[in-house]
């Protein structure tokens, strides 16, 4: 792993661990629509990605980042990785802000948006080369987004995870990959299309059926 990846994982683990034990810090830095729109606390667009609900949530996001970061570093370098990670993080949270703008109480945490961007950029470059627990990377990505879409459309009272950020983050990662390596991304369009199906369904539910208001 490159130094930027190690630093991001380390900082995320340390900050998340503090959040597990310090509810004041957790409440101050989580994504919250009302705090961002009314009090202009824009730091939450970034800080919320370094907080997680519990150890399993943190582990799953960081494990996904670990498996997919290699291809992103290979094709885009350290700077490209950072652009995708933070660009996907911010765009993912801005998308959440847009779709939940009428719900000032809505809150979320997690690196899901940033990780989604990394996953899409990696799959655009190497859909078969990457393996996650014996699953090809594109299939893991499809299941990852499918679960997120299901949880977003069927929210649980205890669930405070940033599922909505996946769509914006994935969009940023895909657009960045296509912009820099268009021919390679187009050659892998079948895998990208399969992985996009849950997100297309989510977009349909949000913008056509108005499931979230």
mmCIF file with all atom_site columns, C-alpha atoms in Angstrom:
data_model
loop_
_atom_site.group_PDB
_atom_site.id
_atom_site.type_symbol
_atom_site.label_atom_id
_atom_site.label_alt_id
_atom_site.label_comp_id
_atom_site.label_asym_id
_atom_site.label_entity_id
_atom_site.label_seq_id
_atom_site.pdbx_PDB_ins_code
_atom_site.Cartn_x
_atom_site.Cartn_y
_atom_site.Cartn_z
_atom_site.occupancy
_atom_site.B_iso_or_equiv
_atom_site.pdbx_formal_charge
_atom_site.auth_seq_id
_atom_site.auth_comp_id
_atom_site.auth_asym_id
_atom_site.auth_atom_id
_atom_site.pdbx_PDB_model_num
ATOM 1   C CA . UNK A 1 1   ? 0.000   0.000   0.000   1.00 0.00 ? 1   UNK A CA 1
ATOM 2   C CA . UNK A 1 2   ? 1.112   3.543   -0.685  1.00 0.00 ? 2   UNK A CA 1
ATOM 3   C CA . UNK A 1 3   ? 1.613   6.100   2.065   1.00 0.00 ? 3   UNK A CA 1
ATOM 4   C CA . UNK A 1 4   ? -1.627  8.061   1.309   1.00 0.00 ? 4   UNK A CA 1
ATOM 5   C CA . UNK A 1 5   ? -3.689  4.864   1.650   1.00 0.00 ? 5   UNK A CA 1
ATOM 6   C CA . UNK A 1 6   ? -1.979  3.893   4.904   1.00 0.00 ? 6   UNK A CA 1
ATOM 7   C CA . UNK A 1 7   ? -2.508  7.388   6.315   1.00 0.00 ? 7   UNK A CA 1
ATOM 8   C CA . UNK A 1 8   ? -6.205  7.455   5.362   1.00 0.00 ? 8   UNK A CA 1
ATOM 9   C CA . UNK A 1 9   ? -6.867  4.033   6.873   1.00 0.00 ? 9   UNK A CA 1
ATOM 10  C CA . UNK A 1 10  ? -4.945  4.913   10.047  1.00 0.00 ? 10  UNK A CA 1
ATOM 11  C CA . UNK A 1 11  ? -6.651  8.295   10.533  1.00 0.00 ? 11  UNK A CA 1
ATOM 12  C CA . UNK A 1 12  ? -10.075 6.792   9.808   1.00 0.00 ? 12  UNK A CA 1
ATOM 13  C CA . UNK A 1 13  ? -9.528  3.997   12.327  1.00 0.00 ? 13  UNK A CA 1
ATOM 14  C CA . UNK A 1 14  ? -8.267  6.357   15.029  1.00 0.00 ? 14  UNK A CA 1
ATOM 15  C CA . UNK A 1 15  ? -11.006 8.965   14.522  1.00 0.00 ? 15  UNK A CA 1
ATOM 16  C CA . UNK A 1 16  ? -13.711 6.295   14.316  1.00 0.00 ? 16  UNK A CA 1
ATOM 17  C CA . UNK A 1 17  ? -12.442 4.679   17.520  1.00 0.00 ? 17  UNK A CA 1
ATOM 18  C CA . UNK A 1 18  ? -12.636 8.038   19.283  1.00 0.00 ? 18  UNK A CA 1
ATOM 19  C CA . UNK A 1 19  ? -16.174 8.429   17.990  1.00 0.00 ? 19  UNK A CA 1
ATOM 20  C CA . UNK A 1 20  ? -17.149 5.040   19.419  1.00 0.00 ? 20  UNK A CA 1
ATOM 21  C CA . UNK A 1 21  ? -16.312 6.331   22.894  1.00 0.00 ? 21  UNK A CA 1
ATOM 22  C CA . UNK A 1 22  ? -17.045 10.052  22.645  1.00 0.00 ? 22  UNK A CA 1
ATOM 23  C CA . UNK A 1 23  ? -20.625 10.911  21.690  1.00 0.00 ? 23  UNK A CA 1
ATOM 24  C CA . UNK A 1 24  ? -19.888 14.644  21.838  1.00 0.00 ? 24  UNK A CA 1
ATOM 25  C CA . UNK A 1 25  ? -17.275 14.294  19.104  1.00 0.00 ? 25  UNK A CA 1
ATOM 26  C CA . UNK A 1 26  ? -19.535 11.906  17.171  1.00 0.00 ? 26  UNK A CA 1
ATOM 27  C CA . UNK A 1 27  ? -22.461 14.346  17.192  1.00 0.00 ? 27  UNK A CA 1
ATOM 28  C CA . UNK A 1 28  ? -20.247 17.306  16.346  1.00 0.00 ? 28  UNK A CA 1
ATOM 29  C CA . UNK A 1 29  ? -18.698 15.793  13.213  1.00 0.00 ? 29  UNK A CA 1
ATOM 30  C CA . UNK A 1 30  ? -21.315 13.419  11.757  1.00 0.00 ? 30  UNK A CA 1
ATOM 31  C CA . UNK A 1 31  ? -23.194 14.329  8.577   1.00 0.00 ? 31  UNK A CA 1
ATOM 32  C CA . UNK A 1 32  ? -26.381 16.184  9.528   1.00 0.00 ? 32  UNK A CA 1
ATOM 33  C CA . UNK A 1 33  ? -28.560 18.082  7.060   1.00 0.00 ? 33  UNK A CA 1
ATOM 34  C CA . UNK A 1 34  ? -29.774 20.688  9.551   1.00 0.00 ? 34  UNK A CA 1
ATOM 35  C CA . UNK A 1 35  ? -26.306 21.478  10.883  1.00 0.00 ? 35  UNK A CA 1
ATOM 36  C CA . UNK A 1 36  ? -24.860 21.856  7.383   1.00 0.00 ? 36  UNK A CA 1
ATOM 37  C CA . UNK A 1 37  ? -27.673 23.919  5.883   1.00 0.00 ? 37  UNK A CA 1
ATOM 38  C CA . UNK A 1 38  ? -28.645 26.045  8.889   1.00 0.00 ? 38  UNK A CA 1
ATOM 39  C CA . UNK A 1 39  ? -25.327 26.440  10.713  1.00 0.00 ? 39  UNK A CA 1
ATOM 40  C CA . UNK A 1 40  ? -23.070 26.125  7.645   1.00 0.00 ? 40  UNK A CA 1
ATOM 41  C CA . UNK A 1 41  ? -20.955 23.412  9.275   1.00 0.00 ? 41  UNK A CA 1
ATOM 42  C CA . UNK A 1 42  ? -19.447 22.250  5.984   1.00 0.00 ? 42  UNK A CA 1
ATOM 43  C CA . UNK A 1 43  ? -16.632 20.397  7.756   1.00 0.00 ? 43  UNK A CA 1
ATOM 44  C CA . UNK A 1 44  ? -19.197 17.619  8.264   1.00 0.00 ? 44  UNK A CA 1
ATOM 45  C CA . UNK A 1 45  ? -19.055 16.855  4.531   1.00 0.00 ? 45  UNK A CA 1
ATOM 46  C CA . UNK A 1 46  ? -15.541 15.519  5.185   1.00 0.00 ? 46  UNK A CA 1
ATOM 47  C CA . UNK A 1 47  ? -15.411 14.646  8.881   1.00 0.00 ? 47  UNK A CA 1
ATOM 48  C CA . UNK A 1 48  ? -18.407 12.298  8.665   1.00 0.00 ? 48  UNK A CA 1
ATOM 49  C CA . UNK A 1 49  ? -16.396 9.999   6.388   1.00 0.00 ? 49  UNK A CA 1
ATOM 50  C CA . UNK A 1 50  ? -13.924 9.408   9.220   1.00 0.00 ? 50  UNK A CA 1
ATOM 51  C CA . UNK A 1 51  ? -16.660 8.254   11.627  1.00 0.00 ? 51  UNK A CA 1
ATOM 52  C CA . UNK A 1 52  ? -18.303 4.824   11.660  1.00 0.00 ? 52  UNK A CA 1
ATOM 53  C CA . UNK A 1 53  ? -21.185 3.201   13.485  1.00 0.00 ? 53  UNK A CA 1
ATOM 54  C CA . UNK A 1 54  ? -19.202 0.311   14.942  1.00 0.00 ? 54  UNK A CA 1
ATOM 55  C CA . UNK A 1 55  ? -16.202 -1.917  14.393  1.00 0.00 ? 55  UNK A CA 1
ATOM 56  C CA . UNK A 1 56  ? -17.841 -4.018  11.683  1.00 0.00 ? 56  UNK A CA 1
ATOM 57  C CA . UNK A 1 57  ? -18.888 -0.938  9.708   1.00 0.00 ? 57  UNK A CA 1
ATOM 58  C CA . UNK A 1 58  ? -15.350 0.419   9.923   1.00 0.00 ? 58  UNK A CA 1
ATOM 59  C CA . UNK A 1 59  ? -13.776 -2.935  9.054   1.00 0.00 ? 59  UNK A CA 1
ATOM 60  C CA . UNK A 1 60  ? -15.982 -3.503  5.995   1.00 0.00 ? 60  UNK A CA 1
ATOM 61  C CA . UNK A 1 61  ? -15.285 -0.048  4.541   1.00 0.00 ? 61  UNK A CA 1
ATOM 62  C CA . UNK A 1 62  ? -11.546 -0.220  5.152   1.00 0.00 ? 62  UNK A CA 1
ATOM 63  C CA . UNK A 1 63  ? -11.355 -3.792  3.841   1.00 0.00 ? 63  UNK A CA 1
ATOM 64  C CA . UNK A 1 64  ? -13.139 -2.708  0.643   1.00 0.00 ? 64  UNK A CA 1
ATOM 65  C CA . UNK A 1 65  ? -10.742 0.218   0.326   1.00 0.00 ? 65  UNK A CA 1
ATOM 66  C CA . UNK A 1 66  ? -7.766  -2.102  0.793   1.00 0.00 ? 66  UNK A CA 1
ATOM 67  C CA . UNK A 1 67  ? -8.886  -4.516  -1.938  1.00 0.00 ? 67  UNK A CA 1
ATOM 68  C CA . UNK A 1 68  ? -9.584  -1.838  -4.547  1.00 0.00 ? 68  UNK A CA 1
ATOM 69  C CA . UNK A 1 69  ? -6.928  0.799   -3.857  1.00 0.00 ? 69  UNK A CA 1
ATOM 70  C CA . UNK A 1 70  ? -4.174  -1.109  -5.659  1.00 0.00 ? 70  UNK A CA 1
ATOM 71  C CA . UNK A 1 71  ? -5.709  -0.780  -9.117  1.00 0.00 ? 71  UNK A CA 1
ATOM 72  C CA . UNK A 1 72  ? -6.456  2.901   -8.523  1.00 0.00 ? 72  UNK A CA 1
ATOM 73  C CA . UNK A 1 73  ? -2.858  3.591   -7.483  1.00 0.00 ? 73  UNK A CA 1
ATOM 74  C CA . UNK A 1 74  ? -1.538  1.623   -10.487 1.00 0.00 ? 74  UNK A CA 1
ATOM 75  C CA . UNK A 1 75  ? -3.587  3.581   -13.026 1.00 0.00 ? 75  UNK A CA 1
ATOM 76  C CA . UNK A 1 76  ? -3.925  7.017   -11.420 1.00 0.00 ? 76  UNK A CA 1
ATOM 77  C CA . UNK A 1 77  ? -1.040  7.308   -8.940  1.00 0.00 ? 77  UNK A CA 1
ATOM 78  C CA . UNK A 1 78  ? -1.138  8.643   -5.387  1.00 0.00 ? 78  UNK A CA 1
ATOM 79  C CA . UNK A 1 79  ? -2.477  12.045  -6.418  1.00 0.00 ? 79  UNK A CA 1
ATOM 80  C CA . UNK A 1 80  ? -5.205  10.457  -8.527  1.00 0.00 ? 80  UNK A CA 1
ATOM 81  C CA . UNK A 1 81  ? -6.154  8.212   -5.615  1.00 0.00 ? 81  UNK A CA 1
ATOM 82  C CA . UNK A 1 82  ? -6.521  11.218  -3.316  1.00 0.00 ? 82  UNK A CA 1
ATOM 83  C CA . UNK A 1 83  ? -8.561  13.127  -5.908  1.00 0.00 ? 83  UNK A CA 1
ATOM 84  C CA . UNK A 1 84  ? -10.947 10.201  -6.336  1.00 0.00 ? 84  UNK A CA 1
ATOM 85  C CA . UNK A 1 85  ? -11.201 9.471   -2.612  1.00 0.00 ? 85  UNK A CA 1
ATOM 86  C CA . UNK A 1 86  ? -11.928 13.008  -1.445  1.00 0.00 ? 86  UNK A CA 1
ATOM 87  C CA . UNK A 1 87  ? -13.854 14.011  -4.568  1.00 0.00 ? 87  UNK A CA 1
ATOM 88  C CA . UNK A 1 88  ? -16.137 11.000  -4.152  1.00 0.00 ? 88  UNK A CA 1
ATOM 89  C CA . UNK A 1 89  ? -16.481 11.702  -0.444  1.00 0.00 ? 89  UNK A CA 1
ATOM 90  C CA . UNK A 1 90  ? -17.584 15.301  -0.972  1.00 0.00 ? 90  UNK A CA 1
ATOM 91  C CA . UNK A 1 91  ? -19.818 14.653  -3.982  1.00 0.00 ? 91  UNK A CA 1
ATOM 92  C CA . UNK A 1 92  ? -21.428 11.707  -2.214  1.00 0.00 ? 92  UNK A CA 1
ATOM 93  C CA . UNK A 1 93  ? -22.293 13.836  0.801   1.00 0.00 ? 93  UNK A CA 1
ATOM 94  C CA . UNK A 1 94  ? -23.494 16.703  -1.399  1.00 0.00 ? 94  UNK A CA 1
ATOM 95  C CA . UNK A 1 95  ? -25.823 14.245  -3.092  1.00 0.00 ? 95  UNK A CA 1
ATOM 96  C CA . UNK A 1 96  ? -27.116 13.165  0.324   1.00 0.00 ? 96  UNK A CA 1
ATOM 97  C CA . UNK A 1 97  ? -27.644 16.811  1.182   1.00 0.00 ? 97  UNK A CA 1
ATOM 98  C CA . UNK A 1 98  ? -29.668 17.257  -2.003  1.00 0.00 ? 98  UNK A CA 1
ATOM 99  C CA . UNK A 1 99  ? -31.994 14.302  -1.639  1.00 0.00 ? 99  UNK A CA 1
ATOM 100 C CA . UNK A 1 100 ? -32.552 14.768  2.112   1.00 0.00 ? 100 UNK A CA 1
ATOM 101 C CA . UNK A 1 101 ? -32.823 18.570  2.045   1.00 0.00 ? 101 UNK A CA 1
ATOM 102 C CA . UNK A 1 102 ? -36.392 18.398  3.386   1.00 0.00 ? 102 UNK A CA 1
ATOM 103 C CA . UNK A 1 103 ? -35.312 16.200  6.294   1.00 0.00 ? 103 UNK A CA 1
ATOM 104 C CA . UNK A 1 104 ? -33.131 18.407  8.539   1.00 0.00 ? 104 UNK A CA 1
ATOM 105 C CA . UNK A 1 105 ? -32.867 15.600  11.088  1.00 0.00 ? 105 UNK A CA 1
ATOM 106 C CA . UNK A 1 106 ? -31.212 13.213  8.605   1.00 0.00 ? 106 UNK A CA 1
ATOM 107 C CA . UNK A 1 107 ? -27.762 12.093  9.778   1.00 0.00 ? 107 UNK A CA 1
ATOM 108 C CA . UNK A 1 108 ? -25.192 9.658   8.432   1.00 0.00 ? 108 UNK A CA 1
ATOM 109 C CA . UNK A 1 109 ? -21.615 8.539   8.912   1.00 0.00 ? 109 UNK A CA 1
ATOM 110 C CA . UNK A 1 110 ? -19.083 6.394   7.108   1.00 0.00 ? 110 UNK A CA 1
ATOM 111 C CA . UNK A 1 111 ? -16.569 6.400   4.258   1.00 0.00 ? 111 UNK A CA 1
ATOM 112 C CA . UNK A 1 112 ? -19.073 4.780   1.900   1.00 0.00 ? 112 UNK A CA 1
ATOM 113 C CA . UNK A 1 113 ? -19.099 7.598   -0.663  1.00 0.00 ? 113 UNK A CA 1
ATOM 114 C CA . UNK A 1 114 ? -15.314 7.758   -0.869  1.00 0.00 ? 114 UNK A CA 1
ATOM 115 C CA . UNK A 1 115 ? -14.940 3.980   -1.038  1.00 0.00 ? 115 UNK A CA 1
ATOM 116 C CA . UNK A 1 116 ? -17.641 3.764   -3.716  1.00 0.00 ? 116 UNK A CA 1
ATOM 117 C CA . UNK A 1 117 ? -15.635 6.116   -5.915  1.00 0.00 ? 117 UNK A CA 1
ATOM 118 C CA . UNK A 1 118 ? -12.522 3.994   -5.453  1.00 0.00 ? 118 UNK A CA 1
ATOM 119 C CA . UNK A 1 119 ? -14.457 0.813   -6.280  1.00 0.00 ? 119 UNK A CA 1
ATOM 120 C CA . UNK A 1 120 ? -15.937 2.216   -9.481  1.00 0.00 ? 120 UNK A CA 1
ATOM 121 C CA . UNK A 1 121 ? -12.623 3.674   -10.658 1.00 0.00 ? 121 UNK A CA 1
ATOM 122 C CA . UNK A 1 122 ? -10.865 0.358   -9.964  1.00 0.00 ? 122 UNK A CA 1
ATOM 123 C CA . UNK A 1 123 ? -13.507 -1.730  -11.746 1.00 0.00 ? 123 UNK A CA 1
ATOM 124 C CA . UNK A 1 124 ? -13.373 0.626   -14.734 1.00 0.00 ? 124 UNK A CA 1
ATOM 125 C CA . UNK A 1 125 ? -9.694  -0.259  -15.062 1.00 0.00 ? 125 UNK A CA 1
ATOM 126 C CA . UNK A 1 126 ? -9.461  -3.909  -13.925 1.00 0.00 ? 126 UNK A CA 1
ATOM 127 C CA . UNK A 1 127 ? -12.852 -5.614  -13.390 1.00 0.00 ? 127 UNK A CA 1
ATOM 128 C CA . UNK A 1 128 ? -11.566 -9.201  -13.465 1.00 0.00 ? 128 UNK A CA 1
ATOM 129 C CA . UNK A 1 129 ? -8.036  -8.797  -12.123 1.00 0.00 ? 129 UNK A CA 1
ATOM 130 C CA . UNK A 1 130 ? -9.306  -7.728  -8.690  1.00 0.00 ? 130 UNK A CA 1
ATOM 131 C CA . UNK A 1 131 ? -10.603 -10.441 -6.366  1.00 0.00 ? 131 UNK A CA 1
ATOM 132 C CA . UNK A 1 132 ? -12.349 -10.031 -3.018  1.00 0.00 ? 132 UNK A CA 1
ATOM 133 C CA . UNK A 1 133 ? -12.732 -13.219 -0.978  1.00 0.00 ? 133 UNK A CA 1
ATOM 134 C CA . UNK A 1 134 ? -12.655 -15.289 -4.191  1.00 0.00 ? 134 UNK A CA 1
ATOM 135 C CA . UNK A 1 135 ? -15.289 -13.090 -5.839  1.00 0.00 ? 135 UNK A CA 1
ATOM 136 C CA . UNK A 1 136 ? -14.345 -11.109 -8.963  1.00 0.00 ? 136 UNK A CA 1
ATOM 137 C CA . UNK A 1 137 ? -14.181 -7.419  -8.138  1.00 0.00 ? 137 UNK A CA 1
ATOM 138 C CA . UNK A 1 138 ? -17.092 -6.422  -10.360 1.00 0.00 ? 138 UNK A CA 1
ATOM 139 C CA . UNK A 1 139 ? -19.399 -8.964  -8.651  1.00 0.00 ? 139 UNK A CA 1
ATOM 140 C CA . UNK A 1 140 ? -18.331 -7.812  -5.186  1.00 0.00 ? 140 UNK A CA 1
ATOM 141 C CA . UNK A 1 141 ? -19.032 -4.224  -6.264  1.00 0.00 ? 141 UNK A CA 1
ATOM 142 C CA . UNK A 1 142 ? -22.488 -5.201  -7.524  1.00 0.00 ? 142 UNK A CA 1
ATOM 143 C CA . UNK A 1 143 ? -23.347 -6.895  -4.215  1.00 0.00 ? 143 UNK A CA 1
ATOM 144 C CA . UNK A 1 144 ? -21.876 -3.964  -2.255  1.00 0.00 ? 144 UNK A CA 1
ATOM 145 C CA . UNK A 1 145 ? -24.099 -1.452  -4.041  1.00 0.00 ? 145 UNK A CA 1
ATOM 146 C CA . UNK A 1 146 ? -27.101 -3.774  -4.045  1.00 0.00 ? 146 UNK A CA 1
ATOM 147 C CA . UNK A 1 147 ? -26.979 -4.038  -0.257  1.00 0.00 ? 147 UNK A CA 1
ATOM 148 C CA . UNK A 1 148 ? -26.572 -0.282  0.107   1.00 0.00 ? 148 UNK A CA 1
ATOM 149 C CA . UNK A 1 149 ? -29.523 0.457   -2.165  1.00 0.00 ? 149 UNK A CA 1
ATOM 150 C CA . UNK A 1 150 ? -31.707 -2.018  -0.291  1.00 0.00 ? 150 UNK A CA 1
ATOM 151 C CA . UNK A 1 151 ? -30.807 -0.466  3.065   1.00 0.00 ? 151 UNK A CA 1
ATOM 152 C CA . UNK A 1 152 ? -31.374 3.041   1.774   1.00 0.00 ? 152 UNK A CA 1
ATOM 153 C CA . UNK A 1 153 ? -34.843 2.220   0.405   1.00 0.00 ? 153 UNK A CA 1
ATOM 154 C CA . UNK A 1 154 ? -35.741 0.138   3.460   1.00 0.00 ? 154 UNK A CA 1
ATOM 155 C CA . UNK A 1 155 ? -34.195 2.153   6.310   1.00 0.00 ? 155 UNK A CA 1
ATOM 156 C CA . UNK A 1 156 ? -33.939 0.683   9.763   1.00 0.00 ? 156 UNK A CA 1
ATOM 157 C CA . UNK A 1 157 ? -34.310 2.795   12.888  1.00 0.00 ? 157 UNK A CA 1
ATOM 158 C CA . UNK A 1 158 ? -30.871 1.725   14.086  1.00 0.00 ? 158 UNK A CA 1
ATOM 159 C CA . UNK A 1 159 ? -29.156 2.316   10.746  1.00 0.00 ? 159 UNK A CA 1
ATOM 160 C CA . UNK A 1 160 ? -27.183 5.554   10.589  1.00 0.00 ? 160 UNK A CA 1
ATOM 161 C CA . UNK A 1 161 ? -24.922 4.640   7.667   1.00 0.00 ? 161 UNK A CA 1
ATOM 162 C CA . UNK A 1 162 ? -24.349 6.878   4.661   1.00 0.00 ? 162 UNK A CA 1
ATOM 163 C CA . UNK A 1 163 ? -25.921 4.662   1.986   1.00 0.00 ? 163 UNK A CA 1
ATOM 164 C CA . UNK A 1 164 ? -27.075 7.642   -0.093  1.00 0.00 ? 164 UNK A CA 1
ATOM 165 C CA . UNK A 1 165 ? -23.495 8.819   -0.513  1.00 0.00 ? 165 UNK A CA 1
ATOM 166 C CA . UNK A 1 166 ? -22.735 5.725   -2.603  1.00 0.00 ? 166 UNK A CA 1
ATOM 167 C CA . UNK A 1 167 ? -24.468 7.114   -5.665  1.00 0.00 ? 167 UNK A CA 1
ATOM 168 C CA . UNK A 1 168 ? -22.613 10.440  -5.743  1.00 0.00 ? 168 UNK A CA 1
ATOM 169 C CA . UNK A 1 169 ? -19.306 8.823   -4.844  1.00 0.00 ? 169 UNK A CA 1
ATOM 170 C CA . UNK A 1 170 ? -19.641 6.123   -7.493  1.00 0.00 ? 170 UNK A CA 1
ATOM 171 C CA . UNK A 1 171 ? -20.500 8.755   -10.091 1.00 0.00 ? 171 UNK A CA 1
ATOM 172 C CA . UNK A 1 172 ? -17.352 10.768  -9.323  1.00 0.00 ? 172 UNK A CA 1
ATOM 173 C CA . UNK A 1 173 ? -15.092 7.703   -9.449  1.00 0.00 ? 173 UNK A CA 1
ATOM 174 C CA . UNK A 1 174 ? -16.560 6.541   -12.749 1.00 0.00 ? 174 UNK A CA 1
ATOM 175 C CA . UNK A 1 175 ? -16.405 9.951   -14.438 1.00 0.00 ? 175 UNK A CA 1
ATOM 176 C CA . UNK A 1 176 ? -12.800 10.478  -13.316 1.00 0.00 ? 176 UNK A CA 1
ATOM 177 C CA . UNK A 1 177 ? -11.761 7.051   -14.637 1.00 0.00 ? 177 UNK A CA 1
ATOM 178 C CA . UNK A 1 178 ? -13.508 7.543   -17.977 1.00 0.00 ? 178 UNK A CA 1
ATOM 179 C CA . UNK A 1 179 ? -12.022 11.026  -18.360 1.00 0.00 ? 179 UNK A CA 1
ATOM 180 C CA . UNK A 1 180 ? -8.454  9.800   -17.884 1.00 0.00 ? 180 UNK A CA 1
ATOM 181 C CA . UNK A 1 181 ? -8.617  6.327   -19.457 1.00 0.00 ? 181 UNK A CA 1
ATOM 182 C CA . UNK A 1 182 ? -11.685 6.400   -21.682 1.00 0.00 ? 182 UNK A CA 1
ATOM 183 C CA . UNK A 1 183 ? -10.750 3.527   -24.012 1.00 0.00 ? 183 UNK A CA 1
ATOM 184 C CA . UNK A 1 184 ? -9.991  1.127   -21.180 1.00 0.00 ? 184 UNK A CA 1
ATOM 185 C CA . UNK A 1 185 ? -13.159 2.091   -19.304 1.00 0.00 ? 185 UNK A CA 1
ATOM 186 C CA . UNK A 1 186 ? -15.264 1.600   -22.444 1.00 0.00 ? 186 UNK A CA 1
ATOM 187 C CA . UNK A 1 187 ? -13.744 -1.844  -22.999 1.00 0.00 ? 187 UNK A CA 1
ATOM 188 C CA . UNK A 1 188 ? -14.945 -2.786  -19.502 1.00 0.00 ? 188 UNK A CA 1
ATOM 189 C CA . UNK A 1 189 ? -18.396 -1.255  -19.954 1.00 0.00 ? 189 UNK A CA 1
ATOM 190 C CA . UNK A 1 190 ? -20.174 -4.625  -19.539 1.00 0.00 ? 190 UNK A CA 1
ATOM 191 C CA . UNK A 1 191 ? -18.828 -5.021  -16.001 1.00 0.00 ? 191 UNK A CA 1
ATOM 192 C CA . UNK A 1 192 ? -19.507 -1.384  -15.172 1.00 0.00 ? 192 UNK A CA 1
ATOM 193 C CA . UNK A 1 193 ? -23.043 -1.773  -16.480 1.00 0.00 ? 193 UNK A CA 1
ATOM 194 C CA . UNK A 1 194 ? -23.697 -4.769  -14.225 1.00 0.00 ? 194 UNK A CA 1
ATOM 195 C CA . UNK A 1 195 ? -22.321 -2.923  -11.211 1.00 0.00 ? 195 UNK A CA 1
ATOM 196 C CA . UNK A 1 196 ? -24.404 0.141   -12.068 1.00 0.00 ? 196 UNK A CA 1
ATOM 197 C CA . UNK A 1 197 ? -27.741 -1.708  -12.037 1.00 0.00 ? 197 UNK A CA 1
ATOM 198 C CA . UNK A 1 198 ? -28.432 -1.216  -8.299  1.00 0.00 ? 198 UNK A CA 1
ATOM 199 C CA . UNK A 1 199 ? -27.548 2.472   -8.585  1.00 0.00 ? 199 UNK A CA 1
ATOM 200 C CA . UNK A 1 200 ? -29.737 2.940   -11.667 1.00 0.00 ? 200 UNK A CA 1
ATOM 201 C CA . UNK A 1 201 ? -32.585 1.330   -9.745  1.00 0.00 ? 201 UNK A CA 1
ATOM 202 C CA . UNK A 1 202 ? -31.889 3.692   -6.833  1.00 0.00 ? 202 UNK A CA 1
ATOM 203 C CA . UNK A 1 203 ? -31.942 6.708   -9.140  1.00 0.00 ? 203 UNK A CA 1
ATOM 204 C CA . UNK A 1 204 ? -35.281 5.521   -10.545 1.00 0.00 ? 204 UNK A CA 1
ATOM 205 C CA . UNK A 1 205 ? -36.750 5.177   -7.059  1.00 0.00 ? 205 UNK A CA 1
ATOM 206 C CA . UNK A 1 206 ? -35.508 8.619   -6.004  1.00 0.00 ? 206 UNK A CA 1
ATOM 207 C CA . UNK A 1 207 ? -36.164 10.746  -9.068  1.00 0.00 ? 207 UNK A CA 1
ATOM 208 C CA . UNK A 1 208 ? -39.109 8.981   -10.727 1.00 0.00 ? 208 UNK A CA 1
ATOM 209 C CA . UNK A 1 209 ? -41.035 7.307   -7.929  1.00 0.00 ? 209 UNK A CA 1
ATOM 210 C CA . UNK A 1 210 ? -40.046 9.935   -5.338  1.00 0.00 ? 210 UNK A CA 1
ATOM 211 C CA . UNK A 1 211 ? -39.399 7.308   -2.675  1.00 0.00 ? 211 UNK A CA 1
ATOM 212 C CA . UNK A 1 212 ? -37.279 9.766   -0.676  1.00 0.00 ? 212 UNK A CA 1
ATOM 213 C CA . UNK A 1 213 ? -38.561 13.272  0.037   1.00 0.00 ? 213 UNK A CA 1
#
